[in-house]
Short mmCIF file of C-alpha atoms and ligand atoms in Angstrom, two decimals:
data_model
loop_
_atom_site.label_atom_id
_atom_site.label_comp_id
_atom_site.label_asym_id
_atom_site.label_seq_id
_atom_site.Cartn_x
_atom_site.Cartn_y
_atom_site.Cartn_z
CA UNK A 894 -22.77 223.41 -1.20
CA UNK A 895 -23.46 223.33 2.41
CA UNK A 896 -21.58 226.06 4.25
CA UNK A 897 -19.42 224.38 7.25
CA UNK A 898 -18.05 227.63 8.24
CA UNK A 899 -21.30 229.19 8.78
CA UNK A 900 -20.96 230.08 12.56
CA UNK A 901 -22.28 232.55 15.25
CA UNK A 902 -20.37 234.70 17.64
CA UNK A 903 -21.37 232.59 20.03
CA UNK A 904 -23.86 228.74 19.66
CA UNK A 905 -27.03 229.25 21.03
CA UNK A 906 -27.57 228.18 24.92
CA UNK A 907 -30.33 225.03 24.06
CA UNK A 908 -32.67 223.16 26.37
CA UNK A 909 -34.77 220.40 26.00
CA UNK A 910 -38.16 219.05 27.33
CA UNK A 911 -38.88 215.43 26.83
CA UNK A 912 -36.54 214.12 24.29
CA UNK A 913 -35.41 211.85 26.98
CA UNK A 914 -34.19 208.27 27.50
CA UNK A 915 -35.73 205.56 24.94
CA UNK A 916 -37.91 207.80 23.42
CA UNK A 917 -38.32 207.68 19.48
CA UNK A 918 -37.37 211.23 19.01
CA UNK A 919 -35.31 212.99 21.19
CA UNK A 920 -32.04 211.70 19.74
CA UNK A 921 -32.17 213.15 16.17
CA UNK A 922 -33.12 216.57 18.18
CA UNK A 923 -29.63 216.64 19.53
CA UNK A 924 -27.96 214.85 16.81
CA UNK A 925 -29.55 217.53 14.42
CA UNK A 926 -29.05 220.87 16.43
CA UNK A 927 -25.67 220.11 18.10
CA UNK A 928 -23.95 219.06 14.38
CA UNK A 929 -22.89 222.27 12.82
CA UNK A 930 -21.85 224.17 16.06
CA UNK A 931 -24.59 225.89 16.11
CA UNK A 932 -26.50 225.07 19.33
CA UNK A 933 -24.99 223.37 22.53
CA UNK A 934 -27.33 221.89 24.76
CA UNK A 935 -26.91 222.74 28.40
CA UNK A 936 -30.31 221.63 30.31
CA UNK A 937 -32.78 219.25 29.98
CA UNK A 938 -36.07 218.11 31.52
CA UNK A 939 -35.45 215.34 29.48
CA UNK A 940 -38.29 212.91 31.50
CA UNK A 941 -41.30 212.94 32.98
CA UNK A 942 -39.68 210.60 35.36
CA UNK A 943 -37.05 212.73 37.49
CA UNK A 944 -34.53 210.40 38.44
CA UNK A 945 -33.90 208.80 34.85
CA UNK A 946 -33.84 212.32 33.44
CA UNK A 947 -30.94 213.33 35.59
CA UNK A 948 -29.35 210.02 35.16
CA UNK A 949 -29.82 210.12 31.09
CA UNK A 950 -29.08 214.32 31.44
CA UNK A 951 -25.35 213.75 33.00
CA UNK A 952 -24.56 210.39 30.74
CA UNK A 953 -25.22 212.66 28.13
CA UNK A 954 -22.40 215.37 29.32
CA UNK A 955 -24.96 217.50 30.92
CA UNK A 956 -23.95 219.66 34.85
CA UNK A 957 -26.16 217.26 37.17
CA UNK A 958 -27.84 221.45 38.87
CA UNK A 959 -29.01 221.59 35.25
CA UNK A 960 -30.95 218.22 34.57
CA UNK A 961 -34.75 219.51 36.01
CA UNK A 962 -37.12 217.39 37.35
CA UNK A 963 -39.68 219.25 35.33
CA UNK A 964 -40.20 222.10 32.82
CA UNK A 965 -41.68 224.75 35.44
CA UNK A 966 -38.25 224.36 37.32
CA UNK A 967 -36.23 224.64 34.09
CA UNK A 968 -37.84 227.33 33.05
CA UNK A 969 -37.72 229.47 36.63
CA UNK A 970 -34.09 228.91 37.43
CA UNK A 971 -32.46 229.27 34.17
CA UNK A 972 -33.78 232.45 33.67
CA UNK A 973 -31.51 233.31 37.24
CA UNK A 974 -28.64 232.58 35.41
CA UNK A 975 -26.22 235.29 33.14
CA UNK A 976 -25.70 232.16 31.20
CA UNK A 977 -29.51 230.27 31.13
CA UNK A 978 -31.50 228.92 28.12
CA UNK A 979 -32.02 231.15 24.90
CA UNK A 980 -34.31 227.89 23.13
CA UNK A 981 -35.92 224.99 23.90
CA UNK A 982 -37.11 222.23 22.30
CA UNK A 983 -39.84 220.46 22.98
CA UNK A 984 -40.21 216.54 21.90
CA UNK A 985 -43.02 215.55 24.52
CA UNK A 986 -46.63 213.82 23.85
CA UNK A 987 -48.83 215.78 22.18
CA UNK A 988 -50.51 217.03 25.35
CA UNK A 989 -47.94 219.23 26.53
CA UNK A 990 -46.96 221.12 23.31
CA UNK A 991 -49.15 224.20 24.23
CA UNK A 992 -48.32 224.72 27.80
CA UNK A 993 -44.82 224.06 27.55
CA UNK A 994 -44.71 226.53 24.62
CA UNK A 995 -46.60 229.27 25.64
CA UNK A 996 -44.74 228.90 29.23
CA UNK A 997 -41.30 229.27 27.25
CA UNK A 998 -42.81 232.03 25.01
CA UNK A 999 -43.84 233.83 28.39
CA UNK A 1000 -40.41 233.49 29.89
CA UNK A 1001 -38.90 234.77 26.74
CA UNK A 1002 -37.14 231.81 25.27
CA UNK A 1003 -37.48 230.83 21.52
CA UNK A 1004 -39.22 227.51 20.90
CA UNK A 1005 -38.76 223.96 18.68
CA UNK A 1006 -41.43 222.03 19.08
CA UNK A 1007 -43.03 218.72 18.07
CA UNK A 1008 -45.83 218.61 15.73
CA UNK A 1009 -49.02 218.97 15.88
CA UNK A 1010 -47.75 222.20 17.41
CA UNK A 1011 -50.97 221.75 19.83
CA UNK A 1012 -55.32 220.77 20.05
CA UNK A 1013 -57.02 223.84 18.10
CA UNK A 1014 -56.14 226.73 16.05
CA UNK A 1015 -57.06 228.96 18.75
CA UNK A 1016 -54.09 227.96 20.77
CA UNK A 1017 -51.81 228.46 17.89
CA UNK A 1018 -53.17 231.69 17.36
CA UNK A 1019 -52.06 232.17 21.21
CA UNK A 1020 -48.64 230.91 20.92
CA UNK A 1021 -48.40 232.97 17.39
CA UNK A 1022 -49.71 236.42 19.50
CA UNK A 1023 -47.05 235.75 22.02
CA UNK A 1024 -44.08 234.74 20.20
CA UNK A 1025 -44.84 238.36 17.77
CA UNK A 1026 -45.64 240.37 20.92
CA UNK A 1027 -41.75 238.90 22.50
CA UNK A 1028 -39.69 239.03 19.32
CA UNK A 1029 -39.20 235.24 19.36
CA UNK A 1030 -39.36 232.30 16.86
CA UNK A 1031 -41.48 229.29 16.72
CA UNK A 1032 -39.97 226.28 14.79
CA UNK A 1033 -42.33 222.94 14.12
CA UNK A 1034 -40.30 220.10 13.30
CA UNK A 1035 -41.59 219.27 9.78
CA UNK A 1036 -38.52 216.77 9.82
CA UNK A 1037 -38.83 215.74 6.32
CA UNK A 1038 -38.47 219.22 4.41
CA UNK A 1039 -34.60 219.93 5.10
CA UNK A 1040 -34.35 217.67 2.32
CA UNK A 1041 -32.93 219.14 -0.66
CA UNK A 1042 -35.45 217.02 -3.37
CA UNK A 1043 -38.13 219.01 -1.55
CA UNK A 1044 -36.89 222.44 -2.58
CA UNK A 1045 -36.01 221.22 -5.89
CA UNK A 1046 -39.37 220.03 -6.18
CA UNK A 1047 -40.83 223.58 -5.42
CA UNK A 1048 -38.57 225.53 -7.79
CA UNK A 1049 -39.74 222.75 -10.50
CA UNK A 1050 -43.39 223.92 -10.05
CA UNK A 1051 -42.44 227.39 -9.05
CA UNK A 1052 -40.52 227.52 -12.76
CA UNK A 1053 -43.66 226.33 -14.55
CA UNK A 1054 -41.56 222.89 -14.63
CA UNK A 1055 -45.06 220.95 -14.45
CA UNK A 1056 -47.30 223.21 -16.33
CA UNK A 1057 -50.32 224.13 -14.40
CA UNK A 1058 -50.61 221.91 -11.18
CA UNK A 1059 -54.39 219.60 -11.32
CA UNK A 1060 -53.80 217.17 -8.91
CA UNK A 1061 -51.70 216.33 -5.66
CA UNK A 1062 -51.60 212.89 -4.24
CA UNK A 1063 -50.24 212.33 -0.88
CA UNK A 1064 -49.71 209.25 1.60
CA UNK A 1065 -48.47 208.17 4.74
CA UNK A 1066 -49.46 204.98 5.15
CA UNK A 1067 -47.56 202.64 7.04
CA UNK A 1068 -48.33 199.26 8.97
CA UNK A 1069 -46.72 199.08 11.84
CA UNK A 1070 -50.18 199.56 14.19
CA UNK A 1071 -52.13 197.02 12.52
CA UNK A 1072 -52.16 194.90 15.59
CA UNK A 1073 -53.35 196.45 19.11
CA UNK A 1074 -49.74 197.12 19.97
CA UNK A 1075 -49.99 199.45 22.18
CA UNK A 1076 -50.86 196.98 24.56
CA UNK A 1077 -47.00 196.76 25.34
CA UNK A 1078 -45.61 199.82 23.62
CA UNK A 1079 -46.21 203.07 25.84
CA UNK A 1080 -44.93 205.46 22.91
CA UNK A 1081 -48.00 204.48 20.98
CA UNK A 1082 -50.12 204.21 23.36
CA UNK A 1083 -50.21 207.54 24.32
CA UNK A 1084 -50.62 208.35 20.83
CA UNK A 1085 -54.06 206.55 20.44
CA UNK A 1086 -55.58 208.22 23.68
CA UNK A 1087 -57.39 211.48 23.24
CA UNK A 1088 -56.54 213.35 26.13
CA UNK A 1089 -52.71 212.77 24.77
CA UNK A 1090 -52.52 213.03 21.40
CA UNK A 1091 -55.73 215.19 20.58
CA UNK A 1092 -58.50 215.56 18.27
CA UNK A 1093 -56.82 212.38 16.20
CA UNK A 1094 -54.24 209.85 15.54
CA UNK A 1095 -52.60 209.48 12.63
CA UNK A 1096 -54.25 212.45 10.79
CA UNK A 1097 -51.94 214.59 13.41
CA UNK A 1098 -48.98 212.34 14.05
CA UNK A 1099 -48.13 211.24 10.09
CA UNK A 1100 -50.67 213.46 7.98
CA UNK A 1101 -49.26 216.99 8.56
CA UNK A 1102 -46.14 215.67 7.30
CA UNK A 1103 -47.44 214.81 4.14
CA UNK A 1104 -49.80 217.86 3.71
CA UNK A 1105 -46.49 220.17 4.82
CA UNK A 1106 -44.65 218.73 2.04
CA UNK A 1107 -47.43 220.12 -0.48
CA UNK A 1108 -47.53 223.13 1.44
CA UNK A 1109 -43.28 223.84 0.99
CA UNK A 1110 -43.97 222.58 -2.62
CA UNK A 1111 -46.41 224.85 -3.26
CA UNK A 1112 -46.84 227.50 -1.22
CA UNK A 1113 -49.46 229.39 -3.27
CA UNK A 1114 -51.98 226.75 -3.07
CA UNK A 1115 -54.99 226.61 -0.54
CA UNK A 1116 -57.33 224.31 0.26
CA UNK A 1117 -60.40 225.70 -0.26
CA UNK A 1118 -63.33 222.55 0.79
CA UNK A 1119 -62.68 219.35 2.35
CA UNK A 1120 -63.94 215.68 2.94
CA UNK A 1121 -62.79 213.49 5.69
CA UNK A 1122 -63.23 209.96 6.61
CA UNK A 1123 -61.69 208.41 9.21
CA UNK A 1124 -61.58 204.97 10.92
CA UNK A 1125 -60.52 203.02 13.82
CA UNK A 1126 -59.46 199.64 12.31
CA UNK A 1127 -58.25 198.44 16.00
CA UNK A 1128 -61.88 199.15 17.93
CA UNK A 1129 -60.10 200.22 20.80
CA UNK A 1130 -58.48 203.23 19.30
CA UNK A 1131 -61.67 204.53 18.75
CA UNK A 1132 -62.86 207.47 18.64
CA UNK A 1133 -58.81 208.46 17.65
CA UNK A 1134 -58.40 206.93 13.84
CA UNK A 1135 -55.92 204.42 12.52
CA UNK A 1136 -57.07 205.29 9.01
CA UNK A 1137 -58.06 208.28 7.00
CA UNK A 1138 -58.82 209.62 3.47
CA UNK A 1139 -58.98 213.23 2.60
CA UNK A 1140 -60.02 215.12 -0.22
CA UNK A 1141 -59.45 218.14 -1.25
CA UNK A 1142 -60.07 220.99 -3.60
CA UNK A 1143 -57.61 224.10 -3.91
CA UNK A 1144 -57.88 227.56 -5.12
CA UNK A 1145 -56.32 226.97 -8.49
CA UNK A 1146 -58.97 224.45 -9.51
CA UNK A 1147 -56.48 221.98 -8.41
CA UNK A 1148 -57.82 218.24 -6.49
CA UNK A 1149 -56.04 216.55 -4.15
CA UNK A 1150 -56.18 213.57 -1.79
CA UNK A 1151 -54.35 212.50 1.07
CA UNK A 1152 -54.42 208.55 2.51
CA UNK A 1153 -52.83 208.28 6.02
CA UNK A 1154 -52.81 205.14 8.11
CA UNK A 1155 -50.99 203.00 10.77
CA UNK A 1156 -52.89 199.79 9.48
CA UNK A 1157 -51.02 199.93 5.93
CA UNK A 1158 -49.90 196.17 6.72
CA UNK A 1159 -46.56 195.51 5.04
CA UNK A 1160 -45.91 198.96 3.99
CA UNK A 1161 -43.04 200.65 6.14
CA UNK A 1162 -43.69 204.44 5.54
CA UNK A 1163 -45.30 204.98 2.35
CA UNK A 1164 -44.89 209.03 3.19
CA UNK A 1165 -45.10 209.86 -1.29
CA UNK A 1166 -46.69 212.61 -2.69
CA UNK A 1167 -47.03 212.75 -6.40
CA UNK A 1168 -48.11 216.63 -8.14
CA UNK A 1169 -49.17 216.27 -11.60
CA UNK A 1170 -49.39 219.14 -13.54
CA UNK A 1171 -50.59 219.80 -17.28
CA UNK A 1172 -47.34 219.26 -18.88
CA UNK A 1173 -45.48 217.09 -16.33
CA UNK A 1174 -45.24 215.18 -13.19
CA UNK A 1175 -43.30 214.91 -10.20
CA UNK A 1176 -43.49 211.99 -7.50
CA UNK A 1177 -40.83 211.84 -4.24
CA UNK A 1178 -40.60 208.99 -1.68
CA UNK A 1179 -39.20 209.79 1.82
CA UNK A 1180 -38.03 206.17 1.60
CA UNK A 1181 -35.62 206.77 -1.27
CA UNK A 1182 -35.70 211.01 -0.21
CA UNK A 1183 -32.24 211.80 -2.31
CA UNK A 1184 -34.36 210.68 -5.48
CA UNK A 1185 -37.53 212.60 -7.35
CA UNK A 1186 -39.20 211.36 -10.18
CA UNK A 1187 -39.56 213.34 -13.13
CA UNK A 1188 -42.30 212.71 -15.85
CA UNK A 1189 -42.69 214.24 -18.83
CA UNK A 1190 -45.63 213.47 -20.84
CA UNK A 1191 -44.73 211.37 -23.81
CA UNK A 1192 -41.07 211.53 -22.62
CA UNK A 1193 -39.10 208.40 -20.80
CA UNK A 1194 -39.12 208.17 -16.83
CA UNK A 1195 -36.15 210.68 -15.45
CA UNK A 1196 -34.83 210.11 -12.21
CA UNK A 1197 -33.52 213.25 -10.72
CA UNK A 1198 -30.35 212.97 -7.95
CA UNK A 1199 -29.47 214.77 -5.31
CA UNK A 1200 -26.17 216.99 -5.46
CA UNK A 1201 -25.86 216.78 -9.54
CA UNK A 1202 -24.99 219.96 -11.52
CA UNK A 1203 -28.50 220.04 -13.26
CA UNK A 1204 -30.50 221.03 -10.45
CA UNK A 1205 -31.89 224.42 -9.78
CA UNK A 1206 -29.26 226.75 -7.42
CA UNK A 1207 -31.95 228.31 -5.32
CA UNK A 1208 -30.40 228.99 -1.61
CA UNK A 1209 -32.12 225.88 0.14
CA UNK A 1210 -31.20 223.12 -2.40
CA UNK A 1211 -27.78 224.16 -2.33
CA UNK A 1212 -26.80 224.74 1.12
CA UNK A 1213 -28.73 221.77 1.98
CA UNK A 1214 -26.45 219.97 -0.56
CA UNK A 1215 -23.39 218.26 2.25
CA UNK A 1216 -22.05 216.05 0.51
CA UNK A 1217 -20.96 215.79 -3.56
CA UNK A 1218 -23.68 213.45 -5.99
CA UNK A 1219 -23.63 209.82 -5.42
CA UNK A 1220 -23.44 209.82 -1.08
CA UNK A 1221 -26.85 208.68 0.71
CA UNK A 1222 -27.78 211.53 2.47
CA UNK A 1223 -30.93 210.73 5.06
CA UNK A 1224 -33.51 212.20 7.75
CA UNK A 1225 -30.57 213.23 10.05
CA UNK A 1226 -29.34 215.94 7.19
CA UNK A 1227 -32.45 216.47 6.52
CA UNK A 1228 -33.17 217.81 10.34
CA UNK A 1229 -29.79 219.41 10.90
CA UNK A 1230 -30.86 221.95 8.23
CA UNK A 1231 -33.75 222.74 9.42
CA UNK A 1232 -31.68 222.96 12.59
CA UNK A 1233 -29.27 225.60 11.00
CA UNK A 1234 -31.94 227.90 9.89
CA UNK A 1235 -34.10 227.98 13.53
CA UNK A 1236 -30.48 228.54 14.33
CA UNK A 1237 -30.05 232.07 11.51
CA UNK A 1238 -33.39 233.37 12.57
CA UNK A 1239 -33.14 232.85 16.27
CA UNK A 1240 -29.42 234.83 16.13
CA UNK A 1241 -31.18 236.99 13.68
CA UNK A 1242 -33.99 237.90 15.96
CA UNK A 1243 -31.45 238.54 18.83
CA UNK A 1244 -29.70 240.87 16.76
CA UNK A 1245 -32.70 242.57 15.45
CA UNK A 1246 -32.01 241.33 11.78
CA UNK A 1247 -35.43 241.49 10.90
CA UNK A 1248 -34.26 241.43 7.31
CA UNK A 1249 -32.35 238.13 7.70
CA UNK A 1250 -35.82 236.22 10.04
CA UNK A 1251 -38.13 237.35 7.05
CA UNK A 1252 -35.83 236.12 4.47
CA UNK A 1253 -34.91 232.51 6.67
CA UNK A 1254 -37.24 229.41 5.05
CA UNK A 1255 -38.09 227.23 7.99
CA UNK A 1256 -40.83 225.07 9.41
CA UNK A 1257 -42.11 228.08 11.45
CA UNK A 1258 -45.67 228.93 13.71
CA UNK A 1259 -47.72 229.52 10.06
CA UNK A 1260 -46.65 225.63 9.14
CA UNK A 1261 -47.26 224.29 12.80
CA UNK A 1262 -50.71 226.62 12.48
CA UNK A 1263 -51.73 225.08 9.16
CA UNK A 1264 -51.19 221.88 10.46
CA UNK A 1265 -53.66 222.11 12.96
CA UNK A 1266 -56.18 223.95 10.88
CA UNK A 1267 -56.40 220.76 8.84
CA UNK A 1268 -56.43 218.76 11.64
CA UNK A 1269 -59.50 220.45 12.77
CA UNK A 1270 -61.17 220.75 9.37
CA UNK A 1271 -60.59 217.18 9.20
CA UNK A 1272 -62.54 215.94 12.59
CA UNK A 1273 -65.26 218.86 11.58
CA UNK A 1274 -66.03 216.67 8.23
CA UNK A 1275 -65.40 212.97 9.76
CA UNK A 1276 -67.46 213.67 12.73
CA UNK A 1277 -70.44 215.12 10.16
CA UNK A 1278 -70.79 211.97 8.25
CA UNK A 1279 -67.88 212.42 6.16
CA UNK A 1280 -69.35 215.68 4.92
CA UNK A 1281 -67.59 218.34 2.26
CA UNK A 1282 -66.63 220.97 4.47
CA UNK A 1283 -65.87 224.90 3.63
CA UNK A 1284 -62.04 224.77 5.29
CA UNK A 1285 -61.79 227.63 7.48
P1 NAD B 443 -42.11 209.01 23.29
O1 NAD B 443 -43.28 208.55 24.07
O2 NAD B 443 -41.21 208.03 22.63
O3 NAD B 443 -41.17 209.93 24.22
C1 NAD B 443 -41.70 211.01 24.96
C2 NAD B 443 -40.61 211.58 25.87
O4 NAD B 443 -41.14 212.70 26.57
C3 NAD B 443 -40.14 210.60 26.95
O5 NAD B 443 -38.76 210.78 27.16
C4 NAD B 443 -40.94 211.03 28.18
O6 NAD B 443 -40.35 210.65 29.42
C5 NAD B 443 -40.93 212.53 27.98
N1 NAD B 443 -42.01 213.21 28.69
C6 NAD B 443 -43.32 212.87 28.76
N2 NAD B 443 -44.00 213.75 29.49
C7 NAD B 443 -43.09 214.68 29.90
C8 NAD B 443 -43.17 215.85 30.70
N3 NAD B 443 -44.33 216.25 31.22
N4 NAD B 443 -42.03 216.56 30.92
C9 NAD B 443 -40.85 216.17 30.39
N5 NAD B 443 -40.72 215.07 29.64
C10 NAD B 443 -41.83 214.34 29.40
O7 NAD B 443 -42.68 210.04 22.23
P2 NAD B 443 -42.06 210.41 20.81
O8 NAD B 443 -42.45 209.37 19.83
O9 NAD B 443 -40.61 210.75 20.94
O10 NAD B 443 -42.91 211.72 20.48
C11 NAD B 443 -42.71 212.95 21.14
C12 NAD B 443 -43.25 214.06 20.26
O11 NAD B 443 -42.52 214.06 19.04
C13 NAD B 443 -44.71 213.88 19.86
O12 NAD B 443 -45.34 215.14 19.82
C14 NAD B 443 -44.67 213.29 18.46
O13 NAD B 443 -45.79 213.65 17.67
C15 NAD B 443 -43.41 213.93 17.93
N6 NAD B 443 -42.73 213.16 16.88
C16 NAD B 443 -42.33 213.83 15.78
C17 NAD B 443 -41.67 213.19 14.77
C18 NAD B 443 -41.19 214.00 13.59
O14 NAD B 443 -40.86 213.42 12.55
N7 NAD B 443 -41.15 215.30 13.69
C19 NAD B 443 -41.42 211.81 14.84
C20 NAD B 443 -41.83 211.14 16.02
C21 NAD B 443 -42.48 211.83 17.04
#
């Protein structure tokens, strides 16, 4: 069970950039960190509009000296204070992940940020150099795997549950872009023009979640080639895709594929992934996440529950576990854990617990890394005809 006295001596002094007014994300940020005590958030550069980020920064309980008109200044006069910024988050367009990052890195604060982490591998290998080089923690927010069905999932397979894994399907496929609507909706819009979001659309925004949730599942598993083809089903996205397939093949013999799209018309989220192994099969939905399918070959349908008795007892599925069997739990819970752990390994690293940081699961720089290694593999193999590509 969840562990509500888990505290520190003292919660960790959090800031934010972006996150602010309206925005789609910023509030389960807060919502997730500030729940178990464990964070309190004292500055912002919530906006890249100055005046509505002080004016959202103080409705939200924030001192008005603290609520920057941008990051730079955040960054400069907190670190004047005894009592400045130890984290921040970042929850900004794609665009600003690296520079924002690396500038926190440099100024020695730990760092949350939005996936895709940033453009290429070779600025994640920057941020990773830096973060090592200043003792300090990198958290991607890989939203959906604080849920415990995830980790149950990976002790299944880890336990030899499935037999030996031969296939992984994955989607996120939903439809709520299959009109031009970013005519009138600036949070997409962004999202569908290169120089903000990046090598690609949806691939980036929805298909690193999916492929993360392998990647937790099975953490032994590599992809070794890929094939990519991508398409912009509203012209004007173009080049940035609406609409992509993947396929894969993995070390262990193992296929997979991967279907991500914005043009899914009717679907809402459609984030499933489905392992099959030689014995068995598992299949989770983020739409119903407290539930994971269970097949066993020439056995009935079992639906496993969140919270019962007969899961496995690893740490993560049980002190993910808030409330008893039969209580919805949803993407909020799901966050705050991840939450709690950046939370351990940040105090950890403070305190020089290296033991404690190594032994922390989190969404951490590898998973924000991986993410855009497949990101890039991905454009390498759409852009050359939808070619198999050696993934490097
Ligand atoms: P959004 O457009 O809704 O909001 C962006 C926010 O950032 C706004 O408040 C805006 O004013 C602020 N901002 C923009 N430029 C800024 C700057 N230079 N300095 C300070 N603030 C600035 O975007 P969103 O949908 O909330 O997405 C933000 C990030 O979160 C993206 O990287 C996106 O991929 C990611 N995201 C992640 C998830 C998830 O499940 N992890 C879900 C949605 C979005």
């Amino acid at each position: 069970m969840f562990n509500e006295e888990l505290r520190l001596e003292k919660p960790l002094r959090w800031g934010m950039i972006g996150g602010g007014r309206g925005s789609q994300i910023g509030y389960i940020h807060r919502s997730a960190a500030l729940r178990d005590g464990l964070f309190t958030l004292v500055a912002g550069a919530f906006d890249i509009d100055p005046e509505r980020c002080e004016d959202f920064g103080t409705h939200i309980g924030l001192d008005k000296a603290r609520c920057y008109p941008d990051y730079k200044m955040m960054l400069e006069e907190e670190a004047k204070r005894h009592d400045g910024i130890q984290v921040v988050s970042i929850a900004t367009p794609n665009k600003f992940h690296y520079e924002m990052a690396k500038a926190a890195l440099e100024a020695g604060l730990h760092v949350i940020c939005e996936k895709p982490l940033c453009f290429t591998v070779a600025e994640a290998e920057t941020l990773k150099t830096i973060a090592e080089k200043n003792k300090l923690i990198i958290g991607v927010t890989y939203g959906y795997t604080g849920y415990q069905m995830i980790h149950q999932a990976r002790k299944m397979i880890e336990n030899g549950d499935l037999g030996d894994i031969r296939i992984i399907n994955m989607s996120f496929a939903h439809g709520w872009h299959s009109e031009e609507v970013e005519k009138n909706d600036p949070g997409l819009k962004w999202r569908v023009t290169p120089e903000q979001s990046g090598p690609t659309y949806v691939l980036g925004d929805i298909g690193t979640h999916a492929l993360y949730l392998a990647e937790v599942m099975m953490p032994e598993l590599k992809i070794e080639q890929l094939m990519c083809s991508r398409q912009s089903f509203i012209a004007s996205r173009a080049p940035l895709e609406d609409n992509a397939v993947v396929l894969m093949n993995f070390n262990n013999g193992a296929v997979g594929n991967l279907w991500v799209s914005a043009v899914n018309a009717g679907a809402i989220h459609e984030q499933r992934i489905r392992v099959v192994g030689s014995k068995a099969s598992i299949e989770w939905w983020d739409e119903h996440p407290n539930q994971l399918v269970y097949e066993v070959q020439g056995k009935p349908k079992q639906l496993l529950d969140r919270g019962h008795g007969y899961l496995y007892h690893d740490d993560m599925a049980v002190t993910c576990d808030r409330i008893g069997c039969g209580h919805a739990e949803g993407l909020f819970e799901s966050w705050a854990n991840l939450y709690q752990r950046y939370a351990i390994a940040i105090d950890a690293m403070i305190g020089g617990d290296k033991e404690t940081v190594e032994n922390t699961w989190f969404p951490d720089i590898h998973a924000g890394l991986e993410g855009v290694r497949f990101i890039e593999n991905c454009v390498r193999s759409a852009d050359n005809g939808s070619a198999w590509v050696d993934y490097k």
